Coordinates of C-alpha atoms in Angstrom, one line a residue:
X355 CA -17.5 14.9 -7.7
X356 CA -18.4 11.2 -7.7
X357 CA -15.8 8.8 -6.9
X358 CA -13.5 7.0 -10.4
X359 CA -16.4 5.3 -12.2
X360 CA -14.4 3.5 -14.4
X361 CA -11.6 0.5 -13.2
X362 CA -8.3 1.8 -12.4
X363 CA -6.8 -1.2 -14.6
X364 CA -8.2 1.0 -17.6
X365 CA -6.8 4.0 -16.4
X366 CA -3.4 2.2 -16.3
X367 CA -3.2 1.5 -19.9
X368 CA -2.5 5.1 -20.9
X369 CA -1.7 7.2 -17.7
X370 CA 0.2 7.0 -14.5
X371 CA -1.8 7.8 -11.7
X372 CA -0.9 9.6 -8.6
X373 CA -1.1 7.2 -5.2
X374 CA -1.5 9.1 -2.1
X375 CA 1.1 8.9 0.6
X376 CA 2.1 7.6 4.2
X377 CA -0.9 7.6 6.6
X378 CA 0.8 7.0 9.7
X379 CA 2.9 10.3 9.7
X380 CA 0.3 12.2 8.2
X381 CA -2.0 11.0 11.7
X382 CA 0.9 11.8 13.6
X383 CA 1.4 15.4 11.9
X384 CA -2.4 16.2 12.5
X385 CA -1.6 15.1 16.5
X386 CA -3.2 11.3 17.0
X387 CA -1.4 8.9 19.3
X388 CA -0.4 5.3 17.3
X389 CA 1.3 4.4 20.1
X390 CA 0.7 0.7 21.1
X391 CA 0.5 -2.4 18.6
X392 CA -2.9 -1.5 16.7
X393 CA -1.0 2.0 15.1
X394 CA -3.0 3.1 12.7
X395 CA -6.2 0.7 13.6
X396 CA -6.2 2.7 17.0
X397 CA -7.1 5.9 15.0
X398 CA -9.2 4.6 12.9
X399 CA -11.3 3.0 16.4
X400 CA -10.9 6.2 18.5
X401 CA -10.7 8.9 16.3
X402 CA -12.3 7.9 12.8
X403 CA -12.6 12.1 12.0
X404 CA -8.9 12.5 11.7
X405 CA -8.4 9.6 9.2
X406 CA -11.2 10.8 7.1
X407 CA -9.0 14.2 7.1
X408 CA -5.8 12.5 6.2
X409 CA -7.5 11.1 3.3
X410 CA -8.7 15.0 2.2
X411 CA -5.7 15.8 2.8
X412 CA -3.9 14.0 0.2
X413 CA -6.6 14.0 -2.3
X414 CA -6.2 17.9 -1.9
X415 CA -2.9 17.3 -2.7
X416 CA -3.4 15.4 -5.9
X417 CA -3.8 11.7 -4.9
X418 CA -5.9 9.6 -7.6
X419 CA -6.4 6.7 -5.2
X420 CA -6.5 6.6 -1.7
X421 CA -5.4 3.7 0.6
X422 CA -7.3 3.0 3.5
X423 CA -6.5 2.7 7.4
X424 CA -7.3 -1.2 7.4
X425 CA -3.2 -2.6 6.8
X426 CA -2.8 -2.9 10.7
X427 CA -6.4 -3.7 11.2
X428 CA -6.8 -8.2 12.1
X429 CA -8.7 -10.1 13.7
X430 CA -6.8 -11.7 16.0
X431 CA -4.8 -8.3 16.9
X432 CA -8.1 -6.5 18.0
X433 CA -9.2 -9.6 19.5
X434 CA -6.5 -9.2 21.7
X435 CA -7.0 -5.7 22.7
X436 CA -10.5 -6.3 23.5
X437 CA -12.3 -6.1 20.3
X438 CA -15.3 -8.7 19.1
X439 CA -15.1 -9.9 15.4
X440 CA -17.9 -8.0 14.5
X441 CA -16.3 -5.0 16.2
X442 CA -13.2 -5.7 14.2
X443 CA -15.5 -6.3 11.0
X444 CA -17.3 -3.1 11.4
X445 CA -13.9 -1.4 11.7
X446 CA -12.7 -2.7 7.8
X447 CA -15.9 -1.3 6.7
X448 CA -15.1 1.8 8.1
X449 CA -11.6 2.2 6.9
X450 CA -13.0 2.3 3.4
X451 CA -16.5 3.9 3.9
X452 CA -13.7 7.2 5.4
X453 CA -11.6 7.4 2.4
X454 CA -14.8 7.1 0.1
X455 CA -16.4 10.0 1.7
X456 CA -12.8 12.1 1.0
X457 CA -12.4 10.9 -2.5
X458 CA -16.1 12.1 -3.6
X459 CA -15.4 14.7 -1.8
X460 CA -12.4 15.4 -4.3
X461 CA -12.5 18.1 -7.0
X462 CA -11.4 15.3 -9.6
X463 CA -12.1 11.3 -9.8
X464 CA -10.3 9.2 -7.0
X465 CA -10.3 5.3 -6.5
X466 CA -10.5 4.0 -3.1
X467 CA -7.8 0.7 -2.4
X468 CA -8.6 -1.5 0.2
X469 CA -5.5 -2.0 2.5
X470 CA -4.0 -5.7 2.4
X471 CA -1.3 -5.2 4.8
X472 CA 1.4 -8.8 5.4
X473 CA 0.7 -10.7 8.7
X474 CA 3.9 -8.9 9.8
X475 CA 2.0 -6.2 10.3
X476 CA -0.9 -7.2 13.1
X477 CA 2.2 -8.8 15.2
X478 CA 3.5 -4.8 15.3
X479 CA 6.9 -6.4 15.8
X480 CA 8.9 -5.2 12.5
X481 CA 8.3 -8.8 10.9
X482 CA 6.8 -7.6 7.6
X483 CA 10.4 -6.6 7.0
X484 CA 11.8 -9.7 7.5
X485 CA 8.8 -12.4 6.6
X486 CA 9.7 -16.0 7.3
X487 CA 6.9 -16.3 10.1
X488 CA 7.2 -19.6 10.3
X489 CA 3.5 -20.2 8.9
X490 CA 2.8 -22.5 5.7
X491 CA 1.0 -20.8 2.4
X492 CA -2.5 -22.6 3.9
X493 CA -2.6 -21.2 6.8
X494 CA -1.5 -17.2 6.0
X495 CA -4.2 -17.6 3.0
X496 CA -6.7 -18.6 6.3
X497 CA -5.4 -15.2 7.8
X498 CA -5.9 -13.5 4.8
X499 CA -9.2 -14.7 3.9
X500 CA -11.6 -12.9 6.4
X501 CA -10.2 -9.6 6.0
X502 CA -9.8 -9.2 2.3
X503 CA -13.8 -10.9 2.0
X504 CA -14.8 -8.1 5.2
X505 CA -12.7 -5.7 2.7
X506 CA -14.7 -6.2 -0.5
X507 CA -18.1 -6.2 1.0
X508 CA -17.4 -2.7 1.8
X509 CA -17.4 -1.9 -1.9
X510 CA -13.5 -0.8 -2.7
X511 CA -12.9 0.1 -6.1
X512 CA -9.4 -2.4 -5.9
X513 CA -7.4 -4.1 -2.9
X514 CA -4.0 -2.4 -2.3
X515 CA -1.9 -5.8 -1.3
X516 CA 1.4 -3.9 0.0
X517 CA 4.8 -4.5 1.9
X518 CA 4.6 -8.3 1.3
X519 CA 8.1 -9.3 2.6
X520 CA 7.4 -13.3 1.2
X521 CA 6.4 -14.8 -2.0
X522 CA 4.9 -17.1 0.0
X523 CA 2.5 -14.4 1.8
X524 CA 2.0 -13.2 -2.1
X525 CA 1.2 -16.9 -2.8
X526 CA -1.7 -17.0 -0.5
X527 CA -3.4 -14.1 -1.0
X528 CA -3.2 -15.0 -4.7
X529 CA -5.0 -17.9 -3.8
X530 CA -7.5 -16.2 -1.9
X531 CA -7.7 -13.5 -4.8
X532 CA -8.5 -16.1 -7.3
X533 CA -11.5 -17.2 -5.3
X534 CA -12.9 -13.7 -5.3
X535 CA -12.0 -12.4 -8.0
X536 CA -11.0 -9.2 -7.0
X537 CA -8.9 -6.7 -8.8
X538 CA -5.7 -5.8 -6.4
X539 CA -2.3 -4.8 -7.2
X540 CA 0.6 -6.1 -5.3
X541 CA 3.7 -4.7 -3.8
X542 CA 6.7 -6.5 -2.2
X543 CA 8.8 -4.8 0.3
X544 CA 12.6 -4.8 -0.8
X545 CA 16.3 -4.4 0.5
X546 CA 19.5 -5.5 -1.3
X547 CA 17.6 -6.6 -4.5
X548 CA 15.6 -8.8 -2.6
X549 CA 12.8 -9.7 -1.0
X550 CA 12.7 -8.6 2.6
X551 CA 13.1 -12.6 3.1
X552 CA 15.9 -12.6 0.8
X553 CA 13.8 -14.7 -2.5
X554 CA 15.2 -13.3 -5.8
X555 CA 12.8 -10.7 -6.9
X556 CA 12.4 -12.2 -10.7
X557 CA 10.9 -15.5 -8.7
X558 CA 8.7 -13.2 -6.5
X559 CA 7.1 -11.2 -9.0
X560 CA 6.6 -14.5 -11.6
X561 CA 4.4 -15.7 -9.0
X562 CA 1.9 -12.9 -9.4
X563 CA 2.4 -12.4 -13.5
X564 CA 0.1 -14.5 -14.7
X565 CA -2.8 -14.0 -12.3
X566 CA -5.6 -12.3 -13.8
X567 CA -6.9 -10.4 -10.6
X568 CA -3.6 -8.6 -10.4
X569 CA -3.7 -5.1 -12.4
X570 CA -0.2 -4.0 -11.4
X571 CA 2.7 -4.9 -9.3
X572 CA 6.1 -3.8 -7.8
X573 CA 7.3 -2.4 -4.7
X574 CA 6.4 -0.1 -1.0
X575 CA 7.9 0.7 1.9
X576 CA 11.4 0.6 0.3
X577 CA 14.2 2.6 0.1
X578 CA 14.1 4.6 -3.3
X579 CA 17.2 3.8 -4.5
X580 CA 15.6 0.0 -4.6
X581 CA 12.7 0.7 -7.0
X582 CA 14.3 0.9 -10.1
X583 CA 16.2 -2.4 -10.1
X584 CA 12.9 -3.9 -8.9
X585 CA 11.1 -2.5 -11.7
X586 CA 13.1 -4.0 -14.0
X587 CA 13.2 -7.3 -12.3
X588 CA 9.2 -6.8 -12.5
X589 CA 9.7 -5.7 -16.1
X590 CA 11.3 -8.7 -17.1
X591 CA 8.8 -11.4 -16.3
X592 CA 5.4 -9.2 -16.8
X593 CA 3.8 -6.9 -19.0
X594 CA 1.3 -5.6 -16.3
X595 CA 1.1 -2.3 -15.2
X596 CA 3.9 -1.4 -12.5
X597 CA 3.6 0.6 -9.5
X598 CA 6.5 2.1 -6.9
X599 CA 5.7 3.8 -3.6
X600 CA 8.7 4.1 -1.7
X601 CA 9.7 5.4 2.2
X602 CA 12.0 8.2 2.3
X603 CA 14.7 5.7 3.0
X604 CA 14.7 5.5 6.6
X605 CA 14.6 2.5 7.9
X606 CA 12.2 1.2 10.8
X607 CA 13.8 0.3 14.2
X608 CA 11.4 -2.5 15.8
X609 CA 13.2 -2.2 19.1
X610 CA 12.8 1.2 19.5
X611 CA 10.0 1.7 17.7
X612 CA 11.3 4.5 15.8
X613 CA 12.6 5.3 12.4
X614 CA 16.5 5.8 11.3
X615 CA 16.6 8.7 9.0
X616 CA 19.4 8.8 6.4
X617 CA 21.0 12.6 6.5
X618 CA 20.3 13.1 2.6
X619 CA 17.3 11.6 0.7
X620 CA 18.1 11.9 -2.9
X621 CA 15.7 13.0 -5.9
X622 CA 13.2 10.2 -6.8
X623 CA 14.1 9.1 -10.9
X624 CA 10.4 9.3 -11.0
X625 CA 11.1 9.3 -15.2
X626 CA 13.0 6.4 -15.4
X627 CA 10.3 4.5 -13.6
X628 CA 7.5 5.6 -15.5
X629 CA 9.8 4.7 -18.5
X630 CA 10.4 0.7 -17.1
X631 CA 6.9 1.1 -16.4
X632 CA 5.7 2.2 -13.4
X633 CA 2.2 3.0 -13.5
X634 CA 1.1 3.7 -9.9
X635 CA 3.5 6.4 -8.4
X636 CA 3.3 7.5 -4.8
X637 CA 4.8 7.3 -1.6
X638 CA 4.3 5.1 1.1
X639 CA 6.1 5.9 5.3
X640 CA 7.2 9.7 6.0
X641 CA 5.8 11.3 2.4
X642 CA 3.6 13.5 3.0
X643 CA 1.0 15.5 1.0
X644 CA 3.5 18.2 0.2
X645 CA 5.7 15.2 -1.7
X646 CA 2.6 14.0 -3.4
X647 CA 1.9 17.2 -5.0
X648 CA 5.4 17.6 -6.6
X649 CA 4.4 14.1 -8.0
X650 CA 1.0 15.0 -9.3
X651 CA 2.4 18.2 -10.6
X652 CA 4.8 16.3 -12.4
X653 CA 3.3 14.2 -14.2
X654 CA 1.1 16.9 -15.2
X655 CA 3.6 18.6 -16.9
X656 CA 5.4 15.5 -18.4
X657 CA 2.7 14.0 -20.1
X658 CA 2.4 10.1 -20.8
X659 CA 5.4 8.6 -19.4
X660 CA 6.6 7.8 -22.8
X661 CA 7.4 11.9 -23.0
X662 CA 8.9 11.8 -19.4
X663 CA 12.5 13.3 -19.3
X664 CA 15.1 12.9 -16.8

């Protein structure tokens, strides 16, 4: 089957669609390495094959749109490790030409979204849960810049902007957004009712209510227990399609490099977000394709989320 022909802004209007989940453990179930500061990028370099199956893998499971291996992939970070700019280039063209070929690969219509992943993320450090880098809104929208423009000439169907920590980061690649004119969605990491930087979340998601690129917007790589006040925060200043793909609640450990686990993870109130409305449900670090399938089976069997029931 071809790949979504139509924008996923239209098929927010009436549906929620099923995102796909964590990348990173679903490498690490199928055995790749992402040890060392490119994570993810280093499988995507070394061992394309296995992120092209991580992608089938959660399009088997019932993912509508599949995020690409590109979050941890900069030009500066590679550049460090060795790797020219057009080596690094060639690499973002990859990330989405491998999660094309799964999605048309799929026995039903899947958009391909563009990984945007925070400056945090290249420094491999933990700092996209903290944000404040200490950089101004000109120059993160000059980090920005090359990789969402190397991004879109690979032909996306939208640009997945995800775990922002900072409305400032979400204010420069808004800027750079409104130059191309790209449809993206955009998702603020959260703790406390918060930003990860501590900004009031009304004030962070004000900032990307009005622009006209943004199709929907709300919060990753949280804990769950965090998405529904952020929805409604979200709710409150915007009429835009929302979207919520959460961790399993653990909670990254840059030190060690290794996650804290809470003992129980409670049952996602997948209705009551669909009801504030969530749009774009999935999961982001540690669900899997098995949790991704509960969710597309779900929604199956709730219909619009108007009908969903607790």
């Amino acid at each position: 089957m071809p790949r979504a022909t139509g924008p996923l802004a239209e098929a927010l209007a009436h549906r929620t669609v099923v995102l796909d989940g964590g990348l990173s453990n679903q490498l690490a179930a199928q055995g790749c390495d992402l040890t060392g500061g490119l994570w993810t990028g280093r499988v995507l370099d070394e061992r394309p094959v296995q992120v092209e199956a991580a992608h089938t893998a959660y399009a088997q499971a019932g993912a509508e749109v599949l995020i690409t291996a590109s979050y941890q992939v900069g030009y500066r970070a590679f550049a460090a490790q060795g790797r020219d700019r057009d080596t690094t280039t060639a690499l973002l063209h990859r990330s989405v030409a491998l999660a094309a070929r799964a999605a048309e690969a799929a026995d039903h219509e899947v958009w391909v979204a563009a990984s945007v992943g925070p400056y945090g993320a290249v420094l491999a450090d933990g700092s996209e849960y903290r944000g404040r880098y200490g950089l101004s809104v000109r120059e993160l929208a000059a980090f920005h810049r090359p990789r969402i423009e190397a991004l879109l000439a690979a032909g996306p169907d939208v640009l997945a902007v995800e775990t922002l920590p900072d409305p400032d980061e979400a204010e420069a690649v808004l800027t750079v957004l409104a130059e191309t004119d790209a449809p993206a969605w955009l998702g603020y990491t959260v703790a406390a009712g918060r930003t990860r930087s501590g900004h009031p979340l009304s004030e962070a998601f004000a900032l990307a209510a009005q622009a006209p690129q943004v199709i929907a917007l709300g919060v990753n790589c949280c804990d769950p227990a965090e998405v529904l006040p952020a929805l409604e925060a979200a709710a409150a200043v915007t009429a835009k399609p929302l979207l919520a793909y959460p961790n399993d609640g653990s909670a990254w450990e840059a030190a060690t490099g290794t996650w804290w686990t809470p003992a129980d993870v409670p049952p996602w109130p997948t209705a009551a977000w669909r009801r504030t409305g969530a749009r774009l449900v999935g999961g982001c670090c540690r669900i899997g394709p098995e949790r991704i399938a509960d969710l597309a089976r779900e929604f199956r069997e709730d219909g619009p989320p108007g009908e969903s029931i607790m």
